[in-house]
Amino acid sequence: MLAELIETIAKIMFIFGVNMGFFTPILGWVERKQSAVMQDRVGANRADIFGFRVIGLLHILADAIKVLTKEDFVPAGANKFFHTLAPFISLTPALVTFAVIPFGGQYEIFGHKVNLVIADLDIGILFIFAFASLATYGTVLAGWSSNNNWSFLGGMRASAQMLSYEVAMGLSIIGVIMVYSSLKLTEIGAMQAEFFRWGIFLQPVGFILFLTCAIAENKRAPFDIPEAESEIVAGYFTEYSSMKFVMFWMGEFLEIVTISGIITTLFFGAWHIPFVSNEMLLSIFGFAGPDGANILTMLINIATFFVKIIFFIWLQMTIRWTLPRFRYDQIMKLGWKILLPLALINIFITGLVLLVK
Amino acid sequence: MEQIIFYIFGAGAVLSALIMVTNKKPVSAAFSLIVTMFCLAGLYVLLDAHLIAALQIIVYAGAIMVLFLFVIMLLNVEEKEGRLRGKILLQLAGILIVGYIFIKIVRLIGNGDLPAKMEGAIQGFGTTKVVGLMLFTDFLFPFEIASILLLAAIVGAVILAKAKVD
C-alpha cells in the first residue's frame, strides 16, 4: 500500500516536473528559435548575462521575470469571475490528460511491479477526450468575458472550430481501437512491441486524420483563427496580461506535448525501439543482475518515449511555421466535408479487413 | 475516502444545479449546468461506471453545452425576469409535481427498497466491454430505436433550418 502510494506520487512528480519544468519553458524558446531559423532571421538573442547569450535560452528567464512583475488587469465591463476562471480551465485539462499516457512498460524492481502510467484506466483514451473537450470552455469564456469584440469573435470561432474537430478526432482513432481491441493506452502500447505492428502501419489514414484534428483542437496554425493576430488582434486572449496570459500559452504548449504523447502511444510504438525487444535489452543488461537490468531497461524505454515525443513536437512546430492560416469557411469545409467522411470510411474499411481476417 | 469524494461531488451537483435555476444571467446558468454535468460524471465514477462517466463529460459537458454557450453568446440572450411571474397556476403545478417526486424518493429511501450495492453482479460491471456487449445483444432494439429517434430529430432540425434559409 505504502509502496504503491510512493510509486504513484513519484510518477506524478516526474510527469509534472518534465511537463512544467522542462517542456513548457523550453517550448517557449523553441517556438521563437525555430520560427527564426525557418524564416532566416536571427531571433531570440537579446537577453544576456554578462554578455553570454547561450543561443537565446536566457529569454526563458527574462520571460519569467517579465510575467511575474507585469500588471494583471481586468478590462472595464468584463465579467471578473469568468475572466479569472478561463485561463485555469484552459490549463487544467492539459495538465490532467497526461495521467493516462504510459511513458514506459511494466517492470519488476525489487519484487515490486512498476507500471509506468499514473492512472491505468479502463476507459484510457476516452479520459483524454473527456478532458480535452472541457478545454474549449477556457477559450470560449475568455473570449466572452473580456467585453471586447475581438475577443468575442475569437471565442465564437474557437467554439465552432473545436466542436467540429472533436467529432472527427474521436472517429479518427476508432480504427486504432478496433485494431488493438482495447481502450487502455498501456495495452495498446504493449501490443506494438513488434515494429510492423506499430499503429502507423496498421492505421496510416487514422494517423494523418488524428494529427490534423489534434492541431485544430489545439488552435495552432494553420488552424489558429480563434487567435488570428492579423485579423482580430489576438483573438480570445487579447485582454489578458501577465500570468493569466502565460497560462493560455502554457496550456497550448502542454497540449503539444500531450498530442505528441498520444501519437507516440497510438501510432509509433510507444516506448518500444524498432527491432529491439525488451527481452533483448534485459539480456544485454544481464550483467547488472535482474533488478539492475530491469531498471536500465526502464530508463531506456522512458528515454525512447521522450525522444519520440520531442520528434513530434518538432513536427508540429514545423507544420505551424510552414502552412498559412486557413479561412473560417475552409476550416469548416475541411472538418465536416473531408475529415469526417474520411474517418468514417477508415472505420468501415478497418472493420471489413478485421472481419475478413 | 470514497465517502468524502461522494459528498464533494454530490454537494457540487446540488449547489450548481440550484445556481443554474436561480441565476438570471444565461451564461452563468449554462456554466453552472456544465459543473452539474461534471459532478454527475464524478458520481458515475464512484459507481464504477467509468464509461458512462467519460461519455457524460464528452457528450453533455463537452459537446452539447458548448453548443448551448455558442447559441447564448451568438444570439446575445439578455437577462430575463422569470417568464412565469404572475402565472400562479403554472407555479402551483410545478411545486406540486416536484413535491410529489420528492416525497416518493424520500419514501423509497425510507422503505429501504433500493437494491443493495450489486457486488460482483456482473463481471467487470461498467467497463467498456460489458456495456458494449449489453448494448449490442440484450438492448439492441432500444439502442436502435434511440438512434432512429436522434436521426429523426436531426432531419427535423435540418428541414426547419432550411425552410428559413430558402
PDB file of C-alpha atoms in Angstrom, chain B residues 6-165:
ATOM      1  CA  PHE B   6     -19.092  11.410  -2.893  1.00  0.00           C
ATOM      2  CA  TYR B   7     -20.103  14.319  -0.651  1.00  0.00           C
ATOM      3  CA  ILE B   8     -17.890  16.736  -2.577  1.00  0.00           C
ATOM      4  CA  PHE B   9     -19.403  15.762  -5.928  1.00  0.00           C
ATOM      5  CA  GLY B  10     -22.914  15.445  -4.506  1.00  0.00           C
ATOM      6  CA  ALA B  11     -22.838  18.864  -2.888  1.00  0.00           C
ATOM      7  CA  GLY B  12     -21.268  20.293  -6.037  1.00  0.00           C
ATOM      8  CA  ALA B  13     -24.005  18.856  -8.221  1.00  0.00           C
ATOM      9  CA  VAL B  14     -26.833  20.124  -5.999  1.00  0.00           C
ATOM     10  CA  LEU B  15     -25.309  23.564  -5.477  1.00  0.00           C
ATOM     11  CA  SER B  16     -24.518  24.154  -9.137  1.00  0.00           C
ATOM     12  CA  ALA B  17     -27.981  22.919 -10.125  1.00  0.00           C
ATOM     13  CA  LEU B  18     -29.504  25.437  -7.689  1.00  0.00           C
ATOM     14  CA  ILE B  19     -27.363  28.216  -9.126  1.00  0.00           C
ATOM     15  CA  MET B  20     -28.363  27.147 -12.615  1.00  0.00           C
ATOM     16  CA  VAL B  21     -32.050  27.504 -11.791  1.00  0.00           C
ATOM     17  CA  THR B  22     -31.824  30.727  -9.798  1.00  0.00           C
ATOM     18  CA  ASN B  23     -29.227  32.646 -11.799  1.00  0.00           C
ATOM     19  CA  LYS B  24     -30.645  35.194 -14.214  1.00  0.00           C
ATOM     20  CA  LYS B  25     -27.550  35.541 -16.385  1.00  0.00           C
ATOM     21  CA  PRO B  26     -27.759  32.963 -19.202  1.00  0.00           C
ATOM     22  CA  VAL B  27     -24.014  32.354 -19.440  1.00  0.00           C
ATOM     23  CA  SER B  28     -23.639  31.834 -15.683  1.00  0.00           C
ATOM     24  CA  ALA B  29     -26.609  29.466 -15.711  1.00  0.00           C
ATOM     25  CA  ALA B  30     -25.151  27.475 -18.606  1.00  0.00           C
ATOM     26  CA  PHE B  31     -21.819  27.283 -16.852  1.00  0.00           C
ATOM     27  CA  SER B  32     -23.453  26.011 -13.650  1.00  0.00           C
ATOM     28  CA  LEU B  33     -25.118  23.318 -15.729  1.00  0.00           C
ATOM     29  CA  ILE B  34     -21.678  22.271 -17.014  1.00  0.00           C
ATOM     30  CA  VAL B  35     -20.456  21.989 -13.421  1.00  0.00           C
ATOM     31  CA  THR B  36     -23.540  19.876 -12.595  1.00  0.00           C
ATOM     32  CA  MET B  37     -22.777  17.547 -15.502  1.00  0.00           C
ATOM     33  CA  PHE B  38     -19.175  17.252 -14.395  1.00  0.00           C
ATOM     34  CA  CYS B  39     -20.155  16.432 -10.802  1.00  0.00           C
ATOM     35  CA  LEU B  40     -22.601  13.794 -12.068  1.00  0.00           C
ATOM     36  CA  ALA B  41     -19.760  12.231 -14.047  1.00  0.00           C
ATOM     37  CA  GLY B  42     -17.763  12.113 -10.820  1.00  0.00           C
ATOM     38  CA  LEU B  43     -20.665  10.295  -9.129  1.00  0.00           C
ATOM     39  CA  TYR B  44     -20.786   7.791 -12.008  1.00  0.00           C
ATOM     40  CA  VAL B  45     -17.097   7.061 -11.470  1.00  0.00           C
ATOM     41  CA  LEU B  46     -17.831   6.322  -7.808  1.00  0.00           C
ATOM     42  CA  LEU B  47     -20.451   3.814  -9.022  1.00  0.00           C
ATOM     43  CA  ASP B  48     -17.756   2.076 -11.128  1.00  0.00           C
ATOM     44  CA  ALA B  49     -19.444   3.217 -14.331  1.00  0.00           C
ATOM     45  CA  HIS B  50     -16.316   4.684 -15.897  1.00  0.00           C
ATOM     46  CA  LEU B  51     -17.539   4.538 -19.484  1.00  0.00           C
ATOM     47  CA  ILE B  52     -20.780   6.355 -18.687  1.00  0.00           C
ATOM     48  CA  ALA B  53     -18.795   8.972 -16.787  1.00  0.00           C
ATOM     49  CA  ALA B  54     -16.476   9.583 -19.736  1.00  0.00           C
ATOM     50  CA  LEU B  55     -19.397   9.761 -22.156  1.00  0.00           C
ATOM     51  CA  GLN B  56     -21.236  12.117 -19.814  1.00  0.00           C
ATOM     52  CA  ILE B  57     -18.329  14.545 -19.948  1.00  0.00           C
ATOM     53  CA  ILE B  58     -17.608  14.121 -23.670  1.00  0.00           C
ATOM     54  CA  VAL B  59     -21.200  14.378 -24.867  1.00  0.00           C
ATOM     55  CA  TYR B  60     -23.003  16.558 -22.342  1.00  0.00           C
ATOM     56  CA  ALA B  61     -20.372  18.713 -20.684  1.00  0.00           C
ATOM     57  CA  GLY B  62     -18.023  18.823 -23.668  1.00  0.00           C
ATOM     58  CA  ALA B  63     -20.204  19.000 -26.751  1.00  0.00           C
ATOM     59  CA  ILE B  64     -23.834  19.862 -26.049  1.00  0.00           C
ATOM     60  CA  MET B  65     -23.056  22.589 -23.540  1.00  0.00           C
ATOM     61  CA  VAL B  66     -20.533  24.165 -25.927  1.00  0.00           C
ATOM     62  CA  LEU B  67     -23.402  24.444 -28.397  1.00  0.00           C
ATOM     63  CA  PHE B  68     -25.610  25.946 -25.663  1.00  0.00           C
ATOM     64  CA  LEU B  69     -22.974  28.553 -24.869  1.00  0.00           C
ATOM     65  CA  PHE B  70     -22.408  29.188 -28.583  1.00  0.00           C
ATOM     66  CA  VAL B  71     -26.084  29.907 -29.148  1.00  0.00           C
ATOM     67  CA  ILE B  72     -26.434  32.008 -25.978  1.00  0.00           C
ATOM     68  CA  MET B  73     -23.456  34.122 -26.967  1.00  0.00           C
ATOM     69  CA  LEU B  74     -24.351  34.340 -30.658  1.00  0.00           C
ATOM     70  CA  LEU B  75     -27.918  35.469 -30.017  1.00  0.00           C
ATOM     71  CA  ASN B  76     -26.719  37.617 -27.121  1.00  0.00           C
ATOM     72  CA  VAL B  77     -29.554  36.423 -24.889  1.00  0.00           C
ATOM     73  CA  GLU B  78     -30.422  39.134 -22.389  1.00  0.00           C
ATOM     74  CA  GLU B  79     -31.072  38.742 -18.705  1.00  0.00           C
ATOM     75  CA  LYS B  80     -34.729  37.963 -18.285  1.00  0.00           C
ATOM     76  CA  GLU B  81     -37.054  38.216 -15.339  1.00  0.00           C
ATOM     77  CA  GLY B  82     -38.920  34.972 -14.746  1.00  0.00           C
ATOM     78  CA  ARG B  83     -41.420  34.437 -17.523  1.00  0.00           C
ATOM     79  CA  LEU B  84     -43.642  32.569 -15.108  1.00  0.00           C
ATOM     80  CA  ARG B  85     -44.165  35.664 -12.955  1.00  0.00           C
ATOM     81  CA  GLY B  86     -47.861  36.111 -12.298  1.00  0.00           C
ATOM     82  CA  LYS B  87     -48.880  32.733 -13.665  1.00  0.00           C
ATOM     83  CA  ILE B  88     -49.815  31.285 -10.309  1.00  0.00           C
ATOM     84  CA  LEU B  89     -51.454  28.170 -11.748  1.00  0.00           C
ATOM     85  CA  LEU B  90     -48.262  27.092 -13.540  1.00  0.00           C
ATOM     86  CA  GLN B  91     -46.144  27.802 -10.475  1.00  0.00           C
ATOM     87  CA  LEU B  92     -48.505  25.779  -8.311  1.00  0.00           C
ATOM     88  CA  ALA B  93     -48.396  22.859 -10.752  1.00  0.00           C
ATOM     89  CA  GLY B  94     -44.611  22.936 -10.713  1.00  0.00           C
ATOM     90  CA  ILE B  95     -44.462  22.898  -6.926  1.00  0.00           C
ATOM     91  CA  LEU B  96     -46.957  20.022  -6.768  1.00  0.00           C
ATOM     92  CA  ILE B  97     -45.096  17.829  -9.287  1.00  0.00           C
ATOM     93  CA  VAL B  98     -41.681  18.410  -7.734  1.00  0.00           C
ATOM     94  CA  GLY B  99     -43.113  17.886  -4.250  1.00  0.00           C
ATOM     95  CA  TYR B 100     -44.730  14.593  -5.300  1.00  0.00           C
ATOM     96  CA  ILE B 101     -41.455  13.270  -6.767  1.00  0.00           C
ATOM     97  CA  PHE B 102     -39.563  14.412  -3.667  1.00  0.00           C
ATOM     98  CA  ILE B 103     -41.980  12.603  -1.319  1.00  0.00           C
ATOM     99  CA  LYS B 104     -41.755   9.468  -3.461  1.00  0.00           C
ATOM    100  CA  ILE B 105     -37.952   9.488  -3.305  1.00  0.00           C
ATOM    101  CA  VAL B 106     -37.938  10.031   0.454  1.00  0.00           C
ATOM    102  CA  ARG B 107     -40.413   7.137   0.903  1.00  0.00           C
ATOM    103  CA  LEU B 108     -38.350   4.877  -1.335  1.00  0.00           C
ATOM    104  CA  ILE B 109     -35.202   5.539   0.673  1.00  0.00           C
ATOM    105  CA  GLY B 110     -37.130   5.188   3.954  1.00  0.00           C
ATOM    106  CA  ASN B 111     -38.553   1.802   2.937  1.00  0.00           C
ATOM    107  CA  GLY B 112     -35.109   0.530   2.093  1.00  0.00           C
ATOM    108  CA  ASP B 113     -36.486  -0.848  -1.159  1.00  0.00           C
ATOM    109  CA  LEU B 114     -33.404   0.294  -3.019  1.00  0.00           C
ATOM    110  CA  PRO B 115     -31.325  -2.631  -4.231  1.00  0.00           C
ATOM    111  CA  ALA B 116     -28.168  -3.078  -2.192  1.00  0.00           C
ATOM    112  CA  LYS B 117     -24.875  -2.491  -3.933  1.00  0.00           C
ATOM    113  CA  MET B 118     -24.596  -5.166  -6.590  1.00  0.00           C
ATOM    114  CA  GLU B 119     -21.296  -6.672  -5.572  1.00  0.00           C
ATOM    115  CA  GLY B 120     -19.997  -8.750  -8.442  1.00  0.00           C
ATOM    116  CA  ALA B 121     -23.450  -8.983 -10.004  1.00  0.00           C
ATOM    117  CA  ILE B 122     -21.961  -8.674 -13.466  1.00  0.00           C
ATOM    118  CA  GLN B 123     -18.341  -9.489 -14.113  1.00  0.00           C
ATOM    119  CA  GLY B 124     -16.499  -6.299 -14.980  1.00  0.00           C
ATOM    120  CA  PHE B 125     -19.512  -4.055 -14.363  1.00  0.00           C
ATOM    121  CA  GLY B 126     -19.298  -0.690 -16.059  1.00  0.00           C
ATOM    122  CA  THR B 127     -16.317  -1.485 -18.266  1.00  0.00           C
ATOM    123  CA  THR B 128     -16.451  -0.591 -21.936  1.00  0.00           C
ATOM    124  CA  LYS B 129     -16.558  -4.232 -22.990  1.00  0.00           C
ATOM    125  CA  VAL B 130     -19.543  -5.181 -20.819  1.00  0.00           C
ATOM    126  CA  VAL B 131     -21.542  -2.066 -21.681  1.00  0.00           C
ATOM    127  CA  GLY B 132     -20.818  -2.577 -25.378  1.00  0.00           C
ATOM    128  CA  LEU B 133     -21.837  -6.239 -25.278  1.00  0.00           C
ATOM    129  CA  MET B 134     -25.074  -5.370 -23.482  1.00  0.00           C
ATOM    130  CA  LEU B 135     -25.883  -2.611 -25.967  1.00  0.00           C
ATOM    131  CA  PHE B 136     -25.400  -4.885 -28.953  1.00  0.00           C
ATOM    132  CA  THR B 137     -27.098  -8.019 -27.584  1.00  0.00           C
ATOM    133  CA  ASP B 138     -29.779  -7.613 -24.889  1.00  0.00           C
ATOM    134  CA  PHE B 139     -30.596  -3.976 -25.571  1.00  0.00           C
ATOM    135  CA  LEU B 140     -30.063  -3.848 -29.320  1.00  0.00           C
ATOM    136  CA  PHE B 141     -33.668  -2.906 -30.075  1.00  0.00           C
ATOM    137  CA  PRO B 142     -33.944   0.052 -27.658  1.00  0.00           C
ATOM    138  CA  PHE B 143     -30.479   1.141 -28.791  1.00  0.00           C
ATOM    139  CA  GLU B 144     -31.519   1.215 -32.446  1.00  0.00           C
ATOM    140  CA  ILE B 145     -34.812   2.918 -31.597  1.00  0.00           C
ATOM    141  CA  ALA B 146     -32.902   5.645 -29.775  1.00  0.00           C
ATOM    142  CA  SER B 147     -30.611   6.175 -32.748  1.00  0.00           C
ATOM    143  CA  ILE B 148     -33.609   6.445 -35.108  1.00  0.00           C
ATOM    144  CA  LEU B 149     -35.130   8.997 -32.739  1.00  0.00           C
ATOM    145  CA  LEU B 150     -31.946  11.052 -32.881  1.00  0.00           C
ATOM    146  CA  LEU B 151     -31.829  10.751 -36.667  1.00  0.00           C
ATOM    147  CA  ALA B 152     -35.407  11.983 -36.890  1.00  0.00           C
ATOM    148  CA  ALA B 153     -34.501  14.955 -34.693  1.00  0.00           C
ATOM    149  CA  ILE B 154     -31.530  15.805 -36.918  1.00  0.00           C
ATOM    150  CA  VAL B 155     -33.601  15.582 -40.105  1.00  0.00           C
ATOM    151  CA  GLY B 156     -36.289  17.716 -38.494  1.00  0.00           C
ATOM    152  CA  ALA B 157     -33.777  20.355 -37.447  1.00  0.00           C
ATOM    153  CA  VAL B 158     -32.299  20.496 -40.946  1.00  0.00           C
ATOM    154  CA  ILE B 159     -35.736  20.886 -42.543  1.00  0.00           C
ATOM    155  CA  LEU B 160     -36.739  23.636 -40.107  1.00  0.00           C
ATOM    156  CA  ALA B 161     -33.472  25.497 -40.685  1.00  0.00           C
ATOM    157  CA  LYS B 162     -33.691  25.074 -44.450  1.00  0.00           C
ATOM    158  CA  ALA B 163     -37.204  26.496 -44.597  1.00  0.00           C
ATOM    159  CA  LYS B 164     -35.860  29.707 -43.001  1.00  0.00           C
ATOM    160  CA  VAL B 165     -32.850  29.901 -45.327  1.00  0.00           C
TER     161      VAL B 165
END
